[in-house]
Short mmCIF file of C-alpha atoms and ligand atoms in Angstrom, two decimals:
data_model
loop_
_atom_site.label_atom_id
_atom_site.label_comp_id
_atom_site.label_asym_id
_atom_site.label_seq_id
_atom_site.Cartn_x
_atom_site.Cartn_y
_atom_site.Cartn_z
CA MET A 1 -4.29 -5.87 6.92
CA SER A 2 -1.27 -5.64 4.25
CA ILE A 3 2.44 -7.45 4.23
CA LYS A 4 5.62 -5.66 5.11
CA ILE A 5 9.06 -6.15 4.02
CA ILE A 6 11.02 -7.56 7.15
CA GLY A 7 14.69 -8.61 5.58
CA THR A 8 16.28 -7.92 2.42
CA GLY A 9 19.35 -9.54 0.77
CA SER A 10 21.21 -9.29 -2.61
CA THR A 11 24.25 -11.35 -4.45
CA LEU A 12 26.06 -10.07 -7.38
CA PRO A 13 28.59 -12.31 -9.31
CA GLU A 14 32.36 -11.75 -8.58
CA LYS A 15 33.39 -10.37 -11.92
CA CYS A 16 32.74 -6.92 -12.28
CA VAL A 17 33.22 -5.35 -16.33
CA THR A 18 33.69 -1.96 -16.99
CA ASN A 19 32.69 0.12 -19.95
CA ASN A 20 36.46 0.40 -20.70
CA ASP A 21 36.37 -3.30 -20.82
CA LEU A 22 33.29 -3.39 -23.19
CA THR A 23 35.69 -1.25 -25.93
CA LYS A 24 37.28 -4.61 -26.14
CA LEU A 25 34.35 -6.19 -27.45
CA VAL A 26 32.34 -3.30 -29.40
CA GLU A 27 33.11 0.22 -30.74
CA THR A 28 31.90 1.98 -27.85
CA SER A 29 33.25 4.17 -25.36
CA ASP A 30 33.30 4.90 -21.58
CA GLU A 31 32.00 8.46 -22.58
CA TRP A 32 29.31 7.43 -24.64
CA ILE A 33 28.10 4.89 -22.31
CA ARG A 34 27.95 6.88 -19.18
CA GLU A 35 26.41 9.95 -20.93
CA ARG A 36 23.43 7.92 -22.61
CA THR A 37 22.87 5.69 -19.86
CA GLY A 38 24.91 6.55 -16.65
CA ILE A 39 26.12 2.99 -16.45
CA GLY A 40 30.11 2.75 -15.61
CA SER A 41 30.38 -0.93 -14.67
CA ARG A 42 28.14 -4.16 -14.48
CA HIS A 43 28.87 -7.59 -13.13
CA VAL A 44 28.69 -10.49 -14.88
CA SER A 45 28.73 -14.48 -14.32
CA THR A 46 31.59 -16.33 -15.28
CA GLY A 47 29.68 -19.39 -13.69
CA GLU A 48 27.11 -18.45 -11.05
CA THR A 49 23.86 -19.45 -11.91
CA VAL A 50 20.36 -17.71 -11.40
CA THR A 51 19.70 -20.34 -8.87
CA ASP A 52 23.14 -19.87 -7.29
CA LEU A 53 22.56 -15.92 -7.04
CA ALA A 54 18.97 -16.32 -5.98
CA VAL A 55 20.06 -18.99 -2.99
CA SER A 56 22.63 -16.57 -1.80
CA ALA A 57 20.25 -13.39 -1.84
CA CYS A 58 17.59 -15.33 -0.20
CA GLU A 59 19.72 -16.53 2.68
CA LYS A 60 21.10 -12.83 3.49
CA ALA A 61 17.26 -11.79 3.30
CA LEU A 62 16.20 -14.53 6.12
CA ALA A 63 19.16 -13.75 8.01
CA ASP A 64 18.35 -10.10 7.93
CA ALA A 65 14.91 -10.70 8.95
CA GLY A 66 15.74 -13.60 11.28
CA LYS A 67 13.81 -16.30 9.92
CA SER A 68 14.71 -19.59 8.89
CA ALA A 69 13.83 -21.21 5.89
CA ASP A 70 10.90 -23.41 7.29
CA GLN A 71 8.84 -20.47 7.88
CA VAL A 72 8.61 -19.55 4.07
CA ASP A 73 5.10 -20.10 2.79
CA LEU A 74 5.25 -18.62 -0.33
CA LEU A 75 8.60 -18.89 -2.32
CA LEU A 76 7.89 -16.49 -5.76
CA VAL A 77 11.02 -15.96 -8.10
CA ALA A 78 10.57 -13.34 -10.84
CA THR A 79 12.92 -13.89 -14.15
CA CYS A 80 13.53 -14.20 -17.38
CA SER A 81 16.90 -15.94 -17.68
CA PRO A 82 16.58 -19.31 -15.69
CA GLU A 83 19.00 -21.91 -16.76
CA CYS A 84 16.43 -24.36 -17.84
CA GLY A 85 12.64 -24.42 -18.65
CA ILE A 86 11.78 -27.28 -15.75
CA PRO A 87 11.97 -27.46 -12.97
CA SER A 88 11.54 -23.91 -11.99
CA VAL A 89 14.09 -21.70 -10.59
CA ALA A 90 11.62 -21.37 -7.11
CA CYS A 91 11.70 -25.09 -7.02
CA GLN A 92 15.44 -25.42 -6.85
CA VAL A 93 15.76 -22.48 -4.72
CA GLN A 94 13.50 -24.09 -2.51
CA SER A 95 15.44 -27.30 -2.36
CA ARG A 96 18.77 -25.58 -1.75
CA LEU A 97 17.16 -23.65 1.18
CA VAL A 98 15.13 -26.55 2.79
CA ALA A 99 12.17 -24.35 2.71
CA SER A 100 10.23 -27.63 2.96
CA ASN A 101 7.01 -25.78 4.06
CA ALA A 102 7.04 -23.31 0.79
CA VAL A 103 5.02 -23.27 -2.24
CA ALA A 104 7.32 -22.18 -5.42
CA PHE A 105 7.10 -20.95 -8.58
CA ASP A 106 8.53 -18.73 -10.92
CA LEU A 107 6.75 -15.73 -12.59
CA ASN A 108 7.82 -14.06 -15.94
CA ALA A 109 7.47 -9.91 -16.36
CA ALA A 110 10.72 -9.23 -17.25
CA CYS A 111 11.82 -6.16 -15.88
CA ALA A 112 8.60 -5.33 -13.56
CA GLY A 113 9.08 -9.23 -12.46
CA PHE A 114 9.95 -8.34 -8.84
CA LEU A 115 7.04 -5.76 -8.46
CA PHE A 116 4.52 -8.17 -9.90
CA ALA A 117 5.91 -11.07 -7.76
CA LEU A 118 5.62 -8.50 -4.57
CA ASN A 119 2.01 -7.80 -5.58
CA THR A 120 1.40 -11.71 -5.90
CA ALA A 121 2.48 -12.10 -2.72
CA TRP A 122 0.04 -9.30 -1.45
CA ALA A 123 -2.89 -10.80 -3.24
CA TYR A 124 -2.06 -14.47 -1.41
CA ILE A 125 -1.46 -12.96 1.74
CA GLU A 126 -4.33 -10.57 1.82
CA ALA A 127 -6.69 -13.44 0.82
CA GLY A 128 -5.55 -15.20 4.22
CA VAL A 129 -4.22 -18.05 1.90
CA TYR A 130 -0.22 -17.58 2.91
CA ARG A 131 1.18 -15.79 6.04
CA SER A 132 4.72 -15.05 4.92
CA ALA A 133 6.91 -14.93 1.71
CA LEU A 134 10.37 -14.83 -0.07
CA ILE A 135 10.32 -12.82 -3.09
CA VAL A 136 13.27 -12.86 -5.19
CA GLY A 137 14.48 -10.94 -8.66
CA ALA A 138 17.40 -13.31 -10.28
CA GLU A 139 18.92 -12.75 -13.57
CA VAL A 140 21.98 -13.86 -15.63
CA LEU A 141 20.94 -11.55 -18.57
CA SER A 142 24.70 -12.10 -19.91
CA LYS A 143 23.38 -15.31 -21.80
CA LEU A 144 20.58 -13.75 -23.18
CA VAL A 145 22.94 -10.70 -24.56
CA ASP A 146 24.58 -10.44 -28.02
CA TRP A 147 27.95 -9.32 -26.83
CA THR A 148 28.53 -8.12 -30.82
CA ASP A 149 25.30 -5.65 -30.13
CA ARG A 150 26.83 -2.52 -29.00
CA GLY A 151 22.91 -1.37 -28.52
CA THR A 152 22.26 -3.56 -26.01
CA CYS A 153 25.28 -5.18 -24.57
CA ILE A 154 26.81 -2.37 -22.33
CA LEU A 155 23.09 -2.01 -20.73
CA PHE A 156 22.71 -5.25 -18.73
CA GLY A 157 24.08 -6.80 -15.85
CA ASP A 158 23.75 -9.81 -13.72
CA GLY A 159 22.57 -10.35 -9.77
CA ALA A 160 19.94 -11.35 -7.29
CA GLY A 161 17.82 -9.58 -4.80
CA ALA A 162 15.51 -11.03 -2.13
CA VAL A 163 13.00 -9.93 0.45
CA TYR A 164 10.99 -11.82 3.26
CA VAL A 165 7.67 -10.44 3.71
CA GLU A 166 5.06 -10.89 6.56
CA LYS A 167 1.33 -10.46 6.86
CA CYS A 168 1.01 -7.17 9.15
CA GLU A 169 -2.01 -4.96 10.40
CA GLN A 170 -0.50 -1.55 10.16
CA GLY A 171 1.54 -0.20 7.53
CA GLY A 172 3.39 -2.17 4.71
CA ILE A 173 2.25 -1.71 1.33
CA LEU A 174 -0.57 0.80 0.94
CA GLY A 175 -1.75 -0.08 -2.89
CA PHE A 176 -0.32 -1.24 -6.06
CA VAL A 177 -1.30 -0.79 -9.91
CA GLN A 178 0.32 -3.07 -12.62
CA HIS A 179 -0.20 -2.95 -16.32
CA SER A 180 0.52 -4.75 -19.49
CA ASP A 181 0.47 -3.90 -23.21
CA GLY A 182 1.24 -7.36 -25.03
CA SER A 183 0.36 -5.35 -28.57
CA ARG A 184 4.00 -3.57 -28.01
CA GLY A 185 5.96 -6.97 -27.22
CA GLU A 186 7.93 -6.64 -30.38
CA VAL A 187 10.21 -3.47 -28.79
CA LEU A 188 12.07 -5.54 -26.35
CA LYS A 189 12.36 -9.60 -27.18
CA CYS A 190 14.18 -12.29 -26.74
CA ASP A 191 13.71 -15.90 -28.54
CA SER A 192 13.87 -19.35 -27.17
CA ARG A 193 14.79 -22.70 -28.77
CA ALA A 194 12.73 -22.79 -31.92
CA LEU A 195 9.59 -25.14 -32.98
CA LYS A 196 11.44 -28.43 -34.44
CA ASN A 197 9.90 -32.18 -34.00
CA PRO A 198 9.22 -34.61 -36.41
CA TYR A 199 6.52 -32.67 -37.92
CA ALA A 200 7.69 -29.19 -38.29
CA ASP A 201 11.32 -27.52 -38.15
CA VAL A 202 10.89 -23.83 -37.62
CA PRO A 203 14.23 -21.64 -38.57
CA ALA A 204 15.60 -20.75 -35.37
CA GLN A 205 15.70 -16.72 -34.47
CA ALA A 206 19.09 -16.05 -32.92
CA PRO A 207 17.87 -16.45 -29.11
CA TYR A 208 19.34 -13.13 -27.92
CA VAL A 209 18.04 -9.62 -26.77
CA GLN A 210 16.76 -7.35 -29.33
CA MET A 211 15.42 -3.94 -28.51
CA ASP A 212 14.18 -0.78 -29.77
CA GLY A 213 15.99 1.37 -27.32
CA ARG A 214 14.19 4.88 -28.20
CA GLU A 215 10.93 2.99 -27.82
CA VAL A 216 11.66 1.65 -24.32
CA PHE A 217 12.73 4.77 -23.03
CA ALA A 218 9.71 6.52 -24.43
CA PHE A 219 7.47 4.25 -23.30
CA ALA A 220 8.90 4.32 -20.05
CA VAL A 221 9.48 8.24 -19.71
CA ARG A 222 5.51 8.29 -20.39
CA GLN A 223 4.07 5.52 -18.55
CA VAL A 224 5.86 5.14 -15.29
CA PRO A 225 5.09 8.57 -13.93
CA ALA A 226 1.39 7.83 -15.07
CA GLY A 227 1.58 4.63 -12.96
CA ILE A 228 3.08 6.17 -10.05
CA GLN A 229 0.16 9.12 -10.05
CA GLU A 230 -2.47 6.21 -10.25
CA VAL A 231 -0.91 4.54 -7.51
CA LEU A 232 -0.81 7.56 -5.61
CA GLU A 233 -4.32 8.73 -6.58
CA GLN A 234 -5.60 4.95 -5.37
CA THR A 235 -4.00 5.81 -1.78
CA GLY A 236 -4.69 9.70 -1.39
CA MET A 237 -1.21 10.28 -1.48
CA ALA A 238 0.85 12.92 -3.79
CA PRO A 239 4.61 12.72 -4.72
CA GLU A 240 5.44 15.40 -2.17
CA ASP A 241 4.27 12.73 0.49
CA ILE A 242 6.94 10.22 -0.71
CA ASP A 243 10.47 10.05 1.05
CA MET A 244 11.98 7.86 -1.67
CA PHE A 245 11.23 6.54 -5.31
CA VAL A 246 12.96 3.28 -5.93
CA LEU A 247 12.80 2.45 -9.45
CA HIS A 248 13.99 -0.01 -12.24
CA GLN A 249 17.39 0.91 -13.06
CA ALA A 250 17.49 0.82 -16.86
CA ASN A 251 18.90 4.43 -17.39
CA TYR A 252 19.70 7.51 -15.50
CA ARG A 253 18.08 9.61 -18.17
CA ILE A 254 15.03 7.79 -17.70
CA ILE A 255 14.64 8.39 -14.02
CA GLU A 256 15.84 11.89 -14.73
CA GLY A 257 12.93 12.32 -16.88
CA ILE A 258 10.54 10.26 -14.47
CA ALA A 259 11.54 12.72 -11.76
CA LYS A 260 10.73 15.75 -13.91
CA ARG A 261 7.46 14.75 -14.87
CA LEU A 262 6.53 14.10 -11.35
CA LYS A 263 8.07 17.32 -10.57
CA GLN A 264 10.41 15.65 -7.49
CA ASP A 265 13.82 16.36 -6.62
CA ILE A 266 16.53 14.16 -8.11
CA ALA A 267 17.96 13.39 -4.65
CA LYS A 268 14.88 11.28 -3.78
CA PHE A 269 15.35 8.90 -6.46
CA PRO A 270 18.30 6.63 -5.37
CA VAL A 271 20.57 4.92 -7.99
CA ASN A 272 23.12 2.27 -8.35
CA LEU A 273 22.68 1.25 -12.24
CA ASN A 274 26.39 3.34 -12.40
CA LYS A 275 27.69 -0.01 -10.59
CA VAL A 276 25.48 -2.67 -11.45
CA GLY A 277 23.66 -1.78 -14.77
CA ASN A 278 20.27 -3.04 -15.93
CA MET A 279 19.49 -6.63 -13.91
CA SER A 280 16.02 -6.57 -14.90
CA SER A 281 14.01 -7.90 -12.30
CA ALA A 282 16.98 -7.98 -9.57
CA ALA A 283 17.39 -4.25 -9.74
CA ILE A 284 14.66 -3.23 -7.46
CA PRO A 285 15.31 -5.67 -4.43
CA VAL A 286 19.12 -5.10 -5.12
CA LEU A 287 18.40 -1.40 -4.72
CA LEU A 288 16.27 -1.87 -1.77
CA ASP A 289 18.92 -3.98 -0.02
CA GLU A 290 21.76 -1.59 -0.37
CA LEU A 291 19.67 0.99 0.90
CA ASN A 292 18.41 -0.96 3.66
CA ARG A 293 22.13 -2.37 5.00
CA ALA A 294 23.11 1.86 4.44
CA GLY A 295 20.48 2.70 6.68
CA ARG A 296 18.88 4.77 4.52
CA LEU A 297 15.77 3.31 5.39
CA GLN A 298 13.89 4.78 8.35
CA LYS A 299 10.78 3.05 10.02
CA GLY A 300 7.91 5.34 8.76
CA MET A 301 9.42 6.06 5.81
CA LYS A 302 7.24 6.37 2.43
CA LEU A 303 8.62 4.44 -0.63
CA VAL A 304 7.48 4.03 -4.04
CA LEU A 305 8.64 1.21 -5.99
CA SER A 306 8.35 1.21 -9.42
CA GLY A 307 9.23 -1.22 -12.30
CA PHE A 308 8.54 -1.36 -16.31
CA GLY A 309 10.07 -3.37 -19.24
CA ALA A 310 9.69 -6.08 -21.98
CA GLY A 311 6.03 -7.40 -22.23
CA LEU A 312 5.34 -4.38 -21.95
CA THR A 313 4.80 -4.62 -18.49
CA TRP A 314 5.00 -2.03 -15.91
CA GLY A 315 3.66 -1.21 -12.39
CA ALA A 316 4.01 0.35 -9.16
CA CYS A 317 3.62 -0.04 -5.38
CA VAL A 318 3.59 2.31 -2.24
CA LEU A 319 4.66 1.18 1.22
CA THR A 320 5.43 2.49 4.55
CA TRP A 321 9.03 1.36 5.66
O1 UT7 B 401 14.81 -2.78 -18.70
C1 UT7 B 401 14.23 -2.12 -19.71
C2 UT7 B 401 15.44 -2.40 -20.81
N1 UT7 B 401 15.55 -1.36 -21.78
C3 UT7 B 401 15.89 0.33 -21.56
O2 UT7 B 401 15.77 0.53 -20.54
C4 UT7 B 401 16.42 0.73 -22.93
C5 UT7 B 401 15.94 2.21 -23.03
N2 UT7 B 401 16.57 3.10 -23.85
C6 UT7 B 401 17.94 3.65 -23.77
O3 UT7 B 401 18.63 3.35 -22.69
C7 UT7 B 401 18.54 4.00 -24.67
O4 UT7 B 401 17.59 4.10 -25.91
C8 UT7 B 401 19.81 3.55 -25.28
C9 UT7 B 401 20.91 3.88 -24.01
C10 UT7 B 401 19.84 2.04 -25.36
C11 UT7 B 401 20.18 4.27 -26.49
O5 UT7 B 401 20.60 5.76 -26.39
P1 UT7 B 401 20.05 6.66 -27.51
O6 UT7 B 401 20.29 8.10 -26.92
O7 UT7 B 401 18.37 6.40 -27.61
O8 UT7 B 401 20.77 6.03 -28.64
P2 UT7 B 401 20.15 5.36 -30.10
O9 UT7 B 401 20.03 4.41 -29.90
O10 UT7 B 401 19.53 6.37 -30.62
O11 UT7 B 401 21.49 5.78 -30.72
C12 UT7 B 401 22.29 6.94 -31.21
C13 UT7 B 401 23.65 6.65 -32.03
C14 UT7 B 401 23.70 5.55 -33.08
O12 UT7 B 401 24.37 6.17 -33.91
P3 UT7 B 401 23.97 7.52 -35.39
O13 UT7 B 401 22.95 6.41 -35.75
O14 UT7 B 401 23.48 8.10 -34.57
O15 UT7 B 401 24.99 7.11 -36.28
C15 UT7 B 401 23.75 4.47 -32.40
O16 UT7 B 401 24.42 3.59 -33.55
O17 UT7 B 401 24.55 5.90 -30.89
C16 UT7 B 401 25.16 4.81 -31.79
N3 UT7 B 401 25.55 3.82 -30.52
C17 UT7 B 401 26.25 3.85 -29.84
N4 UT7 B 401 27.65 4.80 -30.06
C18 UT7 B 401 28.38 4.22 -28.82
C19 UT7 B 401 24.31 3.11 -29.93
N5 UT7 B 401 24.81 2.02 -29.21
C20 UT7 B 401 26.31 2.57 -28.81
C21 UT7 B 401 27.12 2.51 -28.15
N6 UT7 B 401 28.45 3.39 -28.02
N7 UT7 B 401 27.47 1.59 -27.36
#
């Protein structure tokens, strides 16, 4: 028994910001950004919230699956950029979808969040607790980015992707691995509100993304192929058996590095980061939805999904489409 993705959906904010637009904000160039990252543009919220984007992506995933909101048992939102601490984005989405039978909660594993949420749904469904789930990756990172820091503001984008999954007897997710290394959290962080109460007043740190890009780059190129090899060994498969590697969209050079380490043709690694940048937990489900709607995912295909990011966190799963 396993779980199978039955429907996908995604939504991006309307406003598209090109690399040339960013040259008006920071000292950079379209050429530098394309060469170092592969990114050409990204979508940025002008008012859409994480919940707005998530609700829209969920509606499309449900329509694609031919399901109604009241058929959802579990609603998981992976996000690191919610508008408020409470209630969770998942509970707000539940309310707007009228998914009255669902239990809803958020999960934060940064850019590995969608994958961790998918694995969580797998575990619940495998254990017989629930039969179906809506799994969402949704971010408005533009409010966490320091728009004067050229090292980070060129990378990120806003958006949401969702998948509807159900229990299945054959195929579906064949195996997964997930890892965390909290000892290396400093390389990619974003502070929240400072402690301020009648008994303490801790000076506030700037609540913006701070990143050691080279460290994150080296971590991704080393750990992601190792995680993929690990999950392939678990399922008795080799990289050659995989039709498509749907990776977190952080940097095209990272994807190239991973393809090289796995000795696989880069054509097996679809990309959309040129148009949407790095959308953290939304990256994998948005790309999956694009591939699905373009008819590029055929029944029976073997896919690897792999995400990595702040925490540090990383993981991979193998599935039959
Ligand atoms: O989901 C995970 C999230 N994070 C990531 O995936 C980030 C992974 N890391 C990366 O993608 C890359 O490290 C970056 C794209 C962030 C940076 O690329 P890099 O090749 O590692 O550049 P660098 O940081 O070593 O900087 C090289 C030069 C520096 O100038 P100097 O010191 O050599 O004079 C930077 O100041 O490029 C400069 N630079 C820029 N120049 C133009 C940094 N950002 C920019 C920019 N435009 N936007």
